[in-house]
Amino acid sequence: MKKKLAFLTALGLLVAVIAGCGTAKEDTTSGTAKAANGTAVKKIIVGTGTQFPNVCFIDENGKLTGYDVELVKELDKRLPDYEFEFQTMDFSSLLLSLETKKIDFVAHQMEKNPEREAKYLFNKEPYSIFLNKVVVPKTNTDINSIDDLKGKKVITSATSNEAYILQEYNKKNKDAINIVYSNSPSNDRTNQILTGRVDATISTDFALRSLPNGDKLKTVGDALTQSDVLFVLRKDEQDLADKLDEAIKEVKADGTLAKLSIKWLGQDFTKDK
Protein backbone atom coordinates (compact mmCIF):
# COMPACT_ATOMS: atom_id res chain seq x y z
CA MET A 1 0.00 0.00 0.00
CA LYS A 2 2.82 2.38 0.87
CA LYS A 3 4.60 1.55 -2.39
CA LYS A 4 1.42 2.24 -4.34
CA LEU A 5 0.89 5.58 -2.55
CA ALA A 6 4.49 6.61 -3.21
CA PHE A 7 4.09 5.77 -6.91
CA LEU A 8 0.93 7.85 -7.21
CA THR A 9 2.58 10.79 -5.43
CA ALA A 10 5.59 10.66 -7.76
CA LEU A 11 3.27 10.42 -10.78
CA GLY A 12 1.35 13.47 -9.58
CA LEU A 13 4.56 15.45 -9.20
CA LEU A 14 5.68 14.42 -12.69
CA VAL A 15 2.39 15.57 -14.21
CA ALA A 16 2.67 18.89 -12.38
CA VAL A 17 6.22 19.43 -13.65
CA ILE A 18 5.19 18.63 -17.23
CA ALA A 19 2.22 21.00 -17.00
CA GLY A 20 4.50 23.72 -15.68
CA CYS A 21 6.83 23.36 -18.67
CA GLY A 22 4.20 24.40 -21.21
CA THR A 23 4.34 27.66 -23.16
CA ALA A 24 1.70 30.40 -22.99
CA LYS A 25 -1.43 29.10 -21.27
CA GLU A 26 -4.43 31.35 -21.44
CA ASP A 27 -6.50 32.19 -18.37
CA THR A 28 -9.90 32.54 -20.02
CA THR A 29 -11.48 34.12 -16.98
CA SER A 30 -9.11 37.07 -16.86
CA GLY A 31 -8.12 37.53 -20.50
CA THR A 32 -4.46 37.04 -19.64
CA ALA A 33 -1.97 34.28 -20.35
CA LYS A 34 1.29 33.08 -18.89
CA ALA A 35 4.39 33.06 -21.06
CA ALA A 36 7.07 30.41 -20.64
CA ASN A 37 8.99 32.71 -18.28
CA GLY A 38 5.91 33.28 -16.14
CA THR A 39 5.27 36.83 -17.37
CA ALA A 40 1.61 37.82 -17.60
CA VAL A 41 0.49 38.45 -21.18
CA LYS A 42 -2.64 40.56 -21.58
CA LYS A 43 -4.89 39.89 -24.57
CA ILE A 44 -5.88 43.07 -26.41
CA ILE A 45 -8.76 43.11 -28.90
CA VAL A 46 -8.01 45.46 -31.81
CA GLY A 47 -10.96 46.78 -33.76
CA THR A 48 -10.52 47.37 -37.49
CA GLY A 49 -12.44 47.16 -40.76
CA THR A 50 -12.35 45.22 -44.01
CA GLN A 51 -13.42 47.87 -46.55
CA PHE A 52 -10.45 50.28 -46.66
CA PRO A 53 -8.19 49.17 -49.55
CA ASN A 54 -4.51 48.89 -48.65
CA VAL A 55 -5.25 49.89 -45.03
CA CYS A 56 -7.51 47.15 -43.65
CA PHE A 57 -9.09 44.74 -46.13
CA ILE A 58 -9.52 41.08 -47.04
CA ASP A 59 -7.11 40.00 -49.78
CA GLU A 60 -7.71 37.44 -52.55
CA ASN A 61 -6.73 34.64 -50.16
CA GLY A 62 -9.28 35.68 -47.55
CA LYS A 63 -6.62 37.14 -45.27
CA LEU A 64 -7.04 40.36 -43.28
CA THR A 65 -4.15 42.64 -44.20
CA GLY A 66 -3.16 46.20 -45.10
CA TYR A 67 -1.08 49.00 -43.63
CA ASP A 68 -2.85 49.31 -40.27
CA VAL A 69 -3.18 45.54 -39.89
CA GLU A 70 0.47 44.77 -40.64
CA LEU A 71 1.62 47.63 -38.42
CA VAL A 72 -0.37 46.25 -35.47
CA LYS A 73 1.16 42.82 -36.08
CA GLU A 74 4.64 44.40 -36.03
CA LEU A 75 3.88 46.27 -32.80
CA ASP A 76 2.61 43.03 -31.27
CA LYS A 77 6.02 41.45 -31.87
CA ARG A 78 7.67 44.31 -29.98
CA LEU A 79 5.33 44.27 -26.98
CA PRO A 80 5.81 40.91 -25.21
CA ASP A 81 3.43 41.86 -22.39
CA TYR A 82 0.52 41.99 -24.83
CA GLU A 83 -1.15 39.70 -27.34
CA PHE A 84 -3.12 41.53 -30.04
CA GLU A 85 -6.16 39.90 -31.63
CA PHE A 86 -8.18 41.52 -34.44
CA GLN A 87 -11.94 41.91 -34.50
CA THR A 88 -13.40 43.28 -37.73
CA MET A 89 -16.59 45.29 -38.08
CA ASP A 90 -18.19 48.16 -39.99
CA PHE A 91 -16.37 51.45 -39.56
CA SER A 92 -19.48 53.02 -38.00
CA SER A 93 -19.43 50.42 -35.19
CA LEU A 94 -15.80 50.84 -34.12
CA LEU A 95 -16.11 53.67 -31.61
CA LEU A 96 -19.28 52.28 -30.06
CA SER A 97 -17.56 48.91 -29.67
CA LEU A 98 -14.68 50.69 -27.96
CA GLU A 99 -17.07 52.40 -25.52
CA THR A 100 -18.82 49.13 -24.70
CA LYS A 101 -15.46 47.35 -24.18
CA LYS A 102 -15.95 44.88 -27.00
CA ILE A 103 -12.57 46.04 -28.30
CA ASP A 104 -9.60 47.71 -26.61
CA PHE A 105 -8.35 50.06 -29.32
CA VAL A 106 -9.18 51.07 -32.88
CA ALA A 107 -6.75 50.77 -35.81
CA HIS A 108 -8.42 52.37 -38.83
CA GLN A 109 -6.50 55.52 -39.86
CA MET A 110 -8.24 57.57 -37.16
CA GLU A 111 -7.70 61.28 -36.53
CA LYS A 112 -8.37 63.57 -33.61
CA ASN A 113 -11.15 66.08 -33.45
CA PRO A 114 -12.56 67.87 -30.39
CA GLU A 115 -15.58 65.58 -30.09
CA ARG A 116 -13.43 62.46 -30.18
CA GLU A 117 -10.85 63.87 -27.77
CA ALA A 118 -13.61 64.59 -25.25
CA LYS A 119 -14.63 60.92 -25.21
CA TYR A 120 -11.53 58.90 -26.07
CA LEU A 121 -7.81 58.62 -25.49
CA PHE A 122 -5.37 58.84 -28.40
CA ASN A 123 -1.78 57.68 -28.37
CA LYS A 124 0.71 60.49 -29.02
CA GLU A 125 3.02 59.13 -31.72
CA PRO A 126 1.40 59.32 -35.21
CA TYR A 127 1.91 56.48 -37.66
CA SER A 128 0.86 58.42 -40.77
CA ILE A 129 -0.23 61.94 -41.73
CA PHE A 130 -3.55 62.90 -43.31
CA LEU A 131 -3.92 65.91 -45.60
CA ASN A 132 -7.68 66.15 -46.13
CA LYS A 133 -8.84 67.83 -49.33
CA VAL A 134 -11.94 68.07 -51.51
CA VAL A 135 -12.16 65.18 -53.99
CA VAL A 136 -13.97 65.40 -57.35
CA PRO A 137 -13.81 63.64 -60.73
CA LYS A 138 -10.78 64.60 -62.83
CA THR A 139 -13.16 65.92 -65.46
CA ASN A 140 -14.70 68.43 -63.05
CA THR A 141 -13.48 72.03 -63.45
CA ASP A 142 -16.16 73.83 -61.42
CA ILE A 143 -15.17 72.70 -57.90
CA ASN A 144 -11.79 73.96 -56.73
CA SER A 145 -12.29 74.49 -52.99
CA ILE A 146 -14.65 73.68 -50.14
CA ASP A 147 -16.52 76.93 -50.81
CA ASP A 148 -17.47 75.57 -54.21
CA LEU A 149 -19.34 72.74 -52.49
CA LYS A 150 -22.16 75.05 -51.42
CA GLY A 151 -25.42 73.61 -52.73
CA LYS A 152 -23.63 70.38 -53.69
CA LYS A 153 -24.00 66.80 -52.45
CA VAL A 154 -20.91 65.57 -50.61
CA ILE A 155 -20.69 61.94 -49.53
CA THR A 156 -18.88 60.76 -46.39
CA SER A 157 -19.01 58.16 -43.60
CA ALA A 158 -21.23 59.21 -40.70
CA THR A 159 -18.61 58.93 -37.93
CA SER A 160 -15.53 59.91 -39.92
CA ASN A 161 -13.29 62.91 -39.34
CA GLU A 162 -14.17 64.03 -42.87
CA ALA A 163 -17.80 64.24 -41.75
CA TYR A 164 -16.70 66.40 -38.84
CA ILE A 165 -14.91 68.78 -41.23
CA LEU A 166 -18.07 69.15 -43.32
CA GLN A 167 -20.29 69.56 -40.26
CA GLU A 168 -18.06 72.32 -38.88
CA TYR A 169 -18.14 74.09 -42.23
CA ASN A 170 -21.93 73.89 -42.27
CA LYS A 171 -22.17 75.37 -38.77
CA LYS A 172 -20.41 78.49 -40.05
CA ASN A 173 -22.19 78.58 -43.41
CA LYS A 174 -25.89 77.93 -42.71
CA ASP A 175 -25.80 74.25 -43.76
CA ALA A 176 -24.65 75.22 -47.23
CA ILE A 177 -23.38 71.72 -48.09
CA ASN A 178 -25.76 68.79 -48.53
CA ILE A 179 -23.92 66.08 -46.61
CA VAL A 180 -24.82 62.56 -47.75
CA TYR A 181 -23.92 59.97 -45.13
CA SER A 182 -23.04 56.49 -46.32
CA ASN A 183 -21.41 53.47 -44.71
CA SER A 184 -21.13 51.66 -48.01
CA PRO A 185 -17.69 50.49 -49.20
CA SER A 186 -15.38 53.22 -50.47
CA ASN A 187 -15.53 51.91 -54.05
CA ASP A 188 -19.32 52.44 -54.04
CA ARG A 189 -18.83 56.03 -52.89
CA THR A 190 -16.31 56.50 -55.69
CA ASN A 191 -18.87 55.24 -58.19
CA GLN A 192 -21.48 57.62 -56.84
CA ILE A 193 -19.11 60.53 -57.50
CA LEU A 194 -18.17 59.34 -60.98
CA THR A 195 -21.79 58.76 -61.99
CA GLY A 196 -22.91 62.16 -60.71
CA ARG A 197 -25.22 60.94 -57.95
CA VAL A 198 -23.09 63.05 -55.59
CA ASP A 199 -20.64 65.81 -56.41
CA ALA A 200 -17.65 65.26 -54.15
CA THR A 201 -16.16 63.80 -50.99
CA ILE A 202 -13.34 64.62 -48.57
CA SER A 203 -10.29 62.39 -48.65
CA THR A 204 -6.53 62.27 -49.16
CA ASP A 205 -4.16 61.70 -52.05
CA PHE A 206 -2.93 58.43 -50.58
CA ALA A 207 -6.49 57.13 -50.15
CA LEU A 208 -7.21 57.78 -53.83
CA ARG A 209 -4.19 55.66 -54.78
CA SER A 210 -5.80 52.58 -53.25
CA LEU A 211 -9.40 53.03 -54.44
CA PRO A 212 -10.87 51.22 -57.45
CA ASN A 213 -11.21 53.98 -60.06
CA GLY A 214 -9.30 56.29 -57.75
CA ASP A 215 -7.19 57.30 -60.73
CA LYS A 216 -10.32 58.97 -62.14
CA LEU A 217 -10.55 61.29 -59.13
CA LYS A 218 -8.42 64.23 -58.00
CA THR A 219 -7.93 66.37 -54.90
CA VAL A 220 -8.44 70.12 -55.29
CA GLY A 221 -7.75 73.23 -53.25
CA ASP A 222 -5.77 73.72 -50.10
CA ALA A 223 -5.59 71.08 -47.39
CA LEU A 224 -8.58 71.42 -45.06
CA THR A 225 -6.73 69.76 -42.22
CA GLN A 226 -3.36 68.17 -41.59
CA SER A 227 -3.95 65.50 -39.00
CA ASP A 228 -1.92 62.92 -37.19
CA VAL A 229 -3.23 59.40 -37.64
CA LEU A 230 -3.39 57.64 -34.29
CA PHE A 231 -4.90 54.72 -32.41
CA VAL A 232 -8.06 55.36 -30.39
CA LEU A 233 -8.39 53.92 -26.89
CA ARG A 234 -10.59 54.35 -23.84
CA LYS A 235 -9.63 57.02 -21.34
CA ASP A 236 -8.48 54.43 -18.78
CA GLU A 237 -5.91 52.82 -21.11
CA GLN A 238 -2.97 55.20 -20.68
CA ASP A 239 -0.50 52.38 -19.98
CA LEU A 240 -1.39 50.67 -23.26
CA ALA A 241 -1.20 53.98 -25.13
CA ASP A 242 2.28 54.62 -23.73
CA LYS A 243 3.45 51.15 -24.77
CA LEU A 244 2.08 51.64 -28.27
CA ASP A 245 3.97 54.95 -28.50
CA GLU A 246 7.23 53.26 -27.48
CA ALA A 247 6.78 50.57 -30.13
CA ILE A 248 5.82 53.09 -32.84
CA LYS A 249 8.97 55.09 -32.08
CA GLU A 250 10.98 51.89 -32.55
CA VAL A 251 9.46 51.07 -35.94
CA LYS A 252 10.02 54.65 -37.04
CA ALA A 253 13.65 54.65 -35.91
CA ASP A 254 14.61 51.40 -37.65
CA GLY A 255 12.77 52.24 -40.89
CA THR A 256 10.08 49.56 -40.59
CA LEU A 257 7.22 52.07 -40.54
CA ALA A 258 8.41 53.85 -43.69
CA LYS A 259 8.73 50.49 -45.48
CA LEU A 260 5.18 49.52 -44.51
CA SER A 261 3.87 52.88 -45.74
CA ILE A 262 5.68 52.59 -49.07
CA LYS A 263 4.49 48.99 -49.53
CA TRP A 264 0.83 49.61 -48.75
CA LEU A 265 0.23 53.32 -49.37
CA GLY A 266 2.58 53.94 -52.29
CA GLN A 267 5.00 56.33 -50.56
CA ASP A 268 6.24 57.36 -47.14
CA PHE A 269 3.31 59.12 -45.47
CA THR A 270 4.83 58.86 -41.98
CA LYS A 271 6.53 62.27 -41.83
CA ASP A 272 5.30 65.84 -41.65
CA LYS A 273 5.18 67.50 -45.05
Short mmCIF file of N, CA and C in Angstrom, two decimals, residues 72-180:
data_model
loop_
_atom_site.label_atom_id
_atom_site.label_comp_id
_atom_site.label_asym_id
_atom_site.label_seq_id
_atom_site.Cartn_x
_atom_site.Cartn_y
_atom_site.Cartn_z
N VAL A 72 0.02 46.79 -36.77
CA VAL A 72 -0.37 46.25 -35.47
C VAL A 72 0.33 44.92 -35.21
N LYS A 73 0.45 44.09 -36.24
CA LYS A 73 1.16 42.82 -36.08
C LYS A 73 2.62 43.06 -35.71
N GLU A 74 3.24 44.07 -36.33
CA GLU A 74 4.64 44.40 -36.03
C GLU A 74 4.77 44.93 -34.59
N LEU A 75 3.84 45.75 -34.17
CA LEU A 75 3.88 46.27 -32.80
C LEU A 75 3.68 45.15 -31.79
N ASP A 76 2.85 44.18 -32.13
CA ASP A 76 2.61 43.03 -31.27
C ASP A 76 3.91 42.27 -30.99
N LYS A 77 4.73 42.14 -32.03
CA LYS A 77 6.02 41.45 -31.87
C LYS A 77 6.93 42.17 -30.87
N ARG A 78 6.78 43.50 -30.80
CA ARG A 78 7.67 44.31 -29.98
C ARG A 78 7.12 44.58 -28.57
N LEU A 79 5.95 44.07 -28.30
CA LEU A 79 5.33 44.27 -26.98
C LEU A 79 5.02 42.91 -26.36
N PRO A 80 6.00 42.28 -25.72
CA PRO A 80 5.81 40.91 -25.21
C PRO A 80 4.78 40.80 -24.10
N ASP A 81 4.42 41.90 -23.46
CA ASP A 81 3.43 41.86 -22.39
C ASP A 81 2.00 41.82 -22.91
N TYR A 82 1.86 41.96 -24.24
CA TYR A 82 0.52 41.99 -24.83
C TYR A 82 0.40 40.97 -25.96
N GLU A 83 -0.82 40.53 -26.18
CA GLU A 83 -1.15 39.70 -27.34
C GLU A 83 -2.32 40.37 -28.05
N PHE A 84 -2.10 40.81 -29.29
CA PHE A 84 -3.12 41.53 -30.04
C PHE A 84 -3.94 40.56 -30.89
N GLU A 85 -5.23 40.72 -30.84
CA GLU A 85 -6.16 39.90 -31.63
C GLU A 85 -7.13 40.84 -32.35
N PHE A 86 -7.31 40.65 -33.65
CA PHE A 86 -8.18 41.52 -34.44
C PHE A 86 -9.64 41.11 -34.34
N GLN A 87 -10.51 42.11 -34.34
CA GLN A 87 -11.94 41.91 -34.50
C GLN A 87 -12.41 42.91 -35.55
N THR A 88 -12.99 42.40 -36.63
CA THR A 88 -13.40 43.28 -37.73
C THR A 88 -14.87 43.62 -37.63
N MET A 89 -15.20 44.82 -38.12
CA MET A 89 -16.59 45.29 -38.08
C MET A 89 -16.73 46.49 -39.01
N ASP A 90 -17.95 46.95 -39.21
CA ASP A 90 -18.19 48.16 -39.99
C ASP A 90 -17.51 49.34 -39.31
N PHE A 91 -17.04 50.26 -40.11
CA PHE A 91 -16.37 51.45 -39.56
C PHE A 91 -17.26 52.18 -38.55
N SER A 92 -18.56 52.28 -38.86
CA SER A 92 -19.48 53.02 -38.00
C SER A 92 -19.66 52.39 -36.63
N SER A 93 -19.26 51.12 -36.47
CA SER A 93 -19.43 50.42 -35.19
C SER A 93 -18.19 50.46 -34.32
N LEU A 94 -17.07 50.95 -34.84
CA LEU A 94 -15.80 50.84 -34.12
C LEU A 94 -15.80 51.61 -32.80
N LEU A 95 -16.18 52.86 -32.83
CA LEU A 95 -16.11 53.67 -31.61
C LEU A 95 -17.11 53.21 -30.57
N LEU A 96 -18.30 52.82 -30.99
CA LEU A 96 -19.28 52.28 -30.06
C LEU A 96 -18.77 50.99 -29.42
N SER A 97 -18.12 50.14 -30.21
CA SER A 97 -17.56 48.91 -29.67
C SER A 97 -16.44 49.19 -28.68
N LEU A 98 -15.71 50.28 -28.91
CA LEU A 98 -14.68 50.69 -27.96
C LEU A 98 -15.32 51.12 -26.64
N GLU A 99 -16.38 51.92 -26.72
CA GLU A 99 -17.07 52.40 -25.52
C GLU A 99 -17.64 51.24 -24.71
N THR A 100 -18.18 50.25 -25.38
CA THR A 100 -18.82 49.13 -24.70
C THR A 100 -17.83 48.00 -24.36
N LYS A 101 -16.55 48.26 -24.56
CA LYS A 101 -15.46 47.35 -24.18
C LYS A 101 -15.48 46.03 -24.94
N LYS A 102 -16.05 46.06 -26.14
CA LYS A 102 -15.95 44.88 -27.00
C LYS A 102 -14.58 44.80 -27.66
N ILE A 103 -13.94 45.96 -27.80
CA ILE A 103 -12.57 46.04 -28.30
C ILE A 103 -11.78 46.96 -27.38
N ASP A 104 -10.45 46.93 -27.51
CA ASP A 104 -9.60 47.71 -26.61
C ASP A 104 -8.95 48.91 -27.28
N PHE A 105 -8.73 48.85 -28.58
CA PHE A 105 -8.35 50.06 -29.32
C PHE A 105 -8.71 49.90 -30.79
N VAL A 106 -8.77 51.03 -31.47
CA VAL A 106 -9.18 51.07 -32.88
C VAL A 106 -7.97 51.36 -33.75
N ALA A 107 -7.79 50.56 -34.80
CA ALA A 107 -6.75 50.77 -35.81
C ALA A 107 -7.43 50.91 -37.16
N HIS A 108 -7.68 52.15 -37.58
CA HIS A 108 -8.42 52.37 -38.83
C HIS A 108 -8.15 53.78 -39.34
N GLN A 109 -6.87 54.19 -39.37
CA GLN A 109 -6.50 55.52 -39.86
C GLN A 109 -7.37 56.61 -39.22
N MET A 110 -7.40 56.64 -37.90
CA MET A 110 -8.24 57.57 -37.16
C MET A 110 -7.50 58.86 -36.84
N GLU A 111 -8.25 59.97 -36.84
CA GLU A 111 -7.70 61.28 -36.53
C GLU A 111 -8.42 61.89 -35.34
N LYS A 112 -7.74 62.84 -34.72
CA LYS A 112 -8.37 63.57 -33.61
C LYS A 112 -9.35 64.59 -34.14
N ASN A 113 -10.36 64.85 -33.34
CA ASN A 113 -11.15 66.08 -33.45
C ASN A 113 -11.68 66.35 -32.05
N PRO A 114 -12.16 67.55 -31.76
CA PRO A 114 -12.56 67.87 -30.39
C PRO A 114 -13.60 66.92 -29.80
N GLU A 115 -14.56 66.49 -30.60
CA GLU A 115 -15.58 65.58 -30.09
C GLU A 115 -14.97 64.24 -29.68
N ARG A 116 -14.08 63.73 -30.50
CA ARG A 116 -13.43 62.46 -30.18
C ARG A 116 -12.52 62.60 -28.96
N GLU A 117 -11.77 63.68 -28.89
CA GLU A 117 -10.85 63.87 -27.77
C GLU A 117 -11.60 63.96 -26.44
N ALA A 118 -12.82 64.48 -26.48
CA ALA A 118 -13.61 64.59 -25.25
C ALA A 118 -14.02 63.21 -24.71
N LYS A 119 -14.12 62.23 -25.61
CA LYS A 119 -14.63 60.92 -25.21
C LYS A 119 -13.57 59.84 -25.14
N TYR A 120 -12.49 59.99 -25.93
CA TYR A 120 -11.53 58.90 -26.07
C TYR A 120 -10.10 59.37 -25.80
N LEU A 121 -9.24 58.38 -25.64
CA LEU A 121 -7.81 58.62 -25.49
C LEU A 121 -7.11 58.27 -26.80
N PHE A 122 -6.19 59.10 -27.22
CA PHE A 122 -5.37 58.84 -28.40
C PHE A 122 -3.93 58.64 -27.96
N ASN A 123 -3.22 57.72 -28.62
CA ASN A 123 -1.78 57.68 -28.37
C ASN A 123 -1.14 58.94 -28.96
N LYS A 124 0.10 59.21 -28.65
CA LYS A 124 0.71 60.49 -29.02
C LYS A 124 1.55 60.42 -30.29
N GLU A 125 2.08 59.26 -30.60
CA GLU A 125 3.02 59.13 -31.72
C GLU A 125 2.27 58.75 -32.99
N PRO A 126 2.16 59.65 -33.99
CA PRO A 126 1.40 59.32 -35.21
C PRO A 126 2.10 58.25 -36.05
N TYR A 127 1.30 57.48 -36.77
CA TYR A 127 1.91 56.48 -37.66
C TYR A 127 1.65 56.78 -39.13
N SER A 128 0.91 57.84 -39.42
CA SER A 128 0.86 58.42 -40.77
C SER A 128 0.21 59.79 -40.64
N ILE A 129 0.27 60.57 -41.72
CA ILE A 129 -0.23 61.94 -41.73
C ILE A 129 -1.32 62.07 -42.78
N PHE A 130 -2.44 62.66 -42.40
CA PHE A 130 -3.55 62.90 -43.31
C PHE A 130 -3.57 64.36 -43.75
N LEU A 131 -3.64 64.59 -45.05
CA LEU A 131 -3.92 65.91 -45.60
C LEU A 131 -5.27 65.82 -46.29
N ASN A 132 -6.32 66.26 -45.60
CA ASN A 132 -7.68 66.15 -46.13
C ASN A 132 -7.97 67.27 -47.12
N LYS A 133 -8.50 66.87 -48.28
CA LYS A 133 -8.84 67.83 -49.33
C LYS A 133 -10.18 67.45 -49.96
N VAL A 134 -10.74 68.36 -50.73
CA VAL A 134 -11.94 68.07 -51.51
C VAL A 134 -11.56 67.15 -52.67
N VAL A 135 -12.40 66.15 -52.92
CA VAL A 135 -12.16 65.18 -53.99
C VAL A 135 -13.31 65.23 -54.98
N VAL A 136 -12.98 65.35 -56.26
CA VAL A 136 -13.97 65.40 -57.35
C VAL A 136 -13.46 64.58 -58.53
N PRO A 137 -14.31 64.30 -59.52
CA PRO A 137 -13.81 63.64 -60.73
C PRO A 137 -12.75 64.50 -61.44
N LYS A 138 -11.82 63.86 -62.11
CA LYS A 138 -10.78 64.60 -62.83
C LYS A 138 -11.37 65.49 -63.92
N THR A 139 -12.53 65.13 -64.39
CA THR A 139 -13.16 65.92 -65.46
C THR A 139 -13.85 67.18 -64.94
N ASN A 140 -13.99 67.29 -63.63
CA ASN A 140 -14.70 68.43 -63.05
C ASN A 140 -13.78 69.66 -62.99
N THR A 141 -14.26 70.79 -63.49
CA THR A 141 -13.48 72.03 -63.45
C THR A 141 -14.19 73.12 -62.65
N ASP A 142 -15.37 72.82 -62.13
CA ASP A 142 -16.16 73.83 -61.42
C ASP A 142 -15.86 73.88 -59.92
N ILE A 143 -15.42 72.76 -59.35
CA ILE A 143 -15.17 72.70 -57.90
C ILE A 143 -13.66 72.74 -57.66
N ASN A 144 -13.22 73.78 -56.99
CA ASN A 144 -11.79 73.96 -56.73
C ASN A 144 -11.47 74.24 -55.27
N SER A 145 -12.49 74.25 -54.42
CA SER A 145 -12.29 74.49 -52.99
C SER A 145 -13.54 74.07 -52.25
N ILE A 146 -13.49 74.06 -50.93
CA ILE A 146 -14.65 73.68 -50.14
C ILE A 146 -15.79 74.68 -50.32
N ASP A 147 -15.47 75.93 -50.59
CA ASP A 147 -16.52 76.93 -50.81
C ASP A 147 -17.35 76.62 -52.05
N ASP A 148 -16.75 75.93 -53.00
CA ASP A 148 -17.47 75.57 -54.21
C ASP A 148 -18.43 74.40 -54.00
N LEU A 149 -18.44 73.84 -52.78
CA LEU A 149 -19.34 72.74 -52.49
C LEU A 149 -20.70 73.22 -51.99
N LYS A 150 -20.87 74.51 -51.86
CA LYS A 150 -22.16 75.05 -51.42
C LYS A 150 -23.25 74.66 -52.42
N GLY A 151 -24.33 74.07 -51.88
CA GLY A 151 -25.42 73.61 -52.73
C GLY A 151 -25.16 72.27 -53.39
N LYS A 152 -24.00 71.65 -53.09
CA LYS A 152 -23.63 70.38 -53.69
C LYS A 152 -23.85 69.22 -52.72
N LYS A 153 -23.93 68.01 -53.26
CA LYS A 153 -24.00 66.80 -52.45
C LYS A 153 -22.59 66.25 -52.23
N VAL A 154 -22.24 66.06 -50.96
CA VAL A 154 -20.91 65.57 -50.61
C VAL A 154 -21.07 64.32 -49.76
N ILE A 155 -20.51 63.22 -50.20
CA ILE A 155 -20.69 61.94 -49.53
C ILE A 155 -19.55 61.68 -48.55
N THR A 156 -19.89 61.08 -47.40
CA THR A 156 -18.88 60.76 -46.39
C THR A 156 -19.43 59.72 -45.43
N SER A 157 -18.57 59.09 -44.65
CA SER A 157 -19.01 58.16 -43.60
C SER A 157 -19.51 58.96 -42.40
N ALA A 158 -20.54 58.45 -41.75
CA ALA A 158 -21.23 59.21 -40.70
C ALA A 158 -20.33 59.57 -39.53
N THR A 159 -19.42 58.69 -39.13
CA THR A 159 -18.61 58.93 -37.93
C THR A 159 -17.17 59.29 -38.26
N SER A 160 -16.90 59.63 -39.50
CA SER A 160 -15.53 59.91 -39.92
C SER A 160 -15.10 61.33 -39.57
N ASN A 161 -13.78 61.56 -39.57
CA ASN A 161 -13.29 62.91 -39.34
C ASN A 161 -13.64 63.82 -40.51
N GLU A 162 -13.77 63.26 -41.71
CA GLU A 162 -14.17 64.03 -42.87
C GLU A 162 -15.59 64.57 -42.68
N ALA A 163 -16.45 63.77 -42.05
CA ALA A 163 -17.80 64.24 -41.75
C ALA A 163 -17.75 65.41 -40.78
N TYR A 164 -16.85 65.31 -39.82
CA TYR A 164 -16.70 66.40 -38.84
C TYR A 164 -16.28 67.70 -39.53
N ILE A 165 -15.36 67.60 -40.49
CA ILE A 165 -14.91 68.78 -41.23
C ILE A 165 -16.09 69.44 -41.94
N LEU A 166 -16.91 68.62 -42.60
CA LEU A 166 -18.07 69.15 -43.32
C LEU A 166 -19.11 69.75 -42.35
N GLN A 167 -19.32 69.07 -41.24
CA GLN A 167 -20.29 69.56 -40.26
C GLN A 167 -19.85 70.91 -39.68
N GLU A 168 -18.56 71.05 -39.40
CA GLU A 168 -18.06 72.32 -38.88
C GLU A 168 -18.19 73.43 -39.91
N TYR A 169 -17.96 73.09 -41.17
CA TYR A 169 -18.14 74.09 -42.23
C TYR A 169 -19.60 74.54 -42.29
N ASN A 170 -20.51 73.56 -42.20
CA ASN A 170 -21.93 73.89 -42.27
C ASN A 170 -22.40 74.76 -41.10
N LYS A 171 -21.80 74.55 -39.93
CA LYS A 171 -22.17 75.37 -38.77
C LYS A 171 -21.88 76.85 -39.03
N LYS A 172 -20.83 77.10 -39.78
CA LYS A 172 -20.41 78.49 -40.05
C LYS A 172 -21.02 79.04 -41.33
N ASN A 173 -21.69 78.16 -42.09
CA ASN A 173 -22.19 78.58 -43.41
C ASN A 173 -23.63 78.15 -43.66
N LYS A 174 -24.43 78.14 -42.60
CA LYS A 174 -25.89 77.93 -42.71
C LYS A 174 -26.23 76.65 -43.48
N ASP A 175 -25.53 75.56 -43.14
CA ASP A 175 -25.80 74.25 -43.76
C ASP A 175 -25.76 74.32 -45.28
N ALA A 176 -24.75 74.99 -45.78
CA ALA A 176 -24.65 75.22 -47.23
C ALA A 176 -24.38 73.94 -48.02
N ILE A 177 -23.72 72.97 -47.40
CA ILE A 177 -23.38 71.72 -48.09
C ILE A 177 -24.41 70.65 -47.74
N ASN A 178 -24.85 69.92 -48.74
CA ASN A 178 -25.76 68.79 -48.53
C ASN A 178 -24.91 67.54 -48.27
N ILE A 179 -24.77 67.21 -46.99
CA ILE A 179 -23.92 66.08 -46.61
C ILE A 179 -24.71 64.79 -46.76
N VAL A 180 -24.18 63.87 -47.54
CA VAL A 180 -24.82 62.56 -47.75
C VAL A 180 -24.01 61.53 -46.97
#
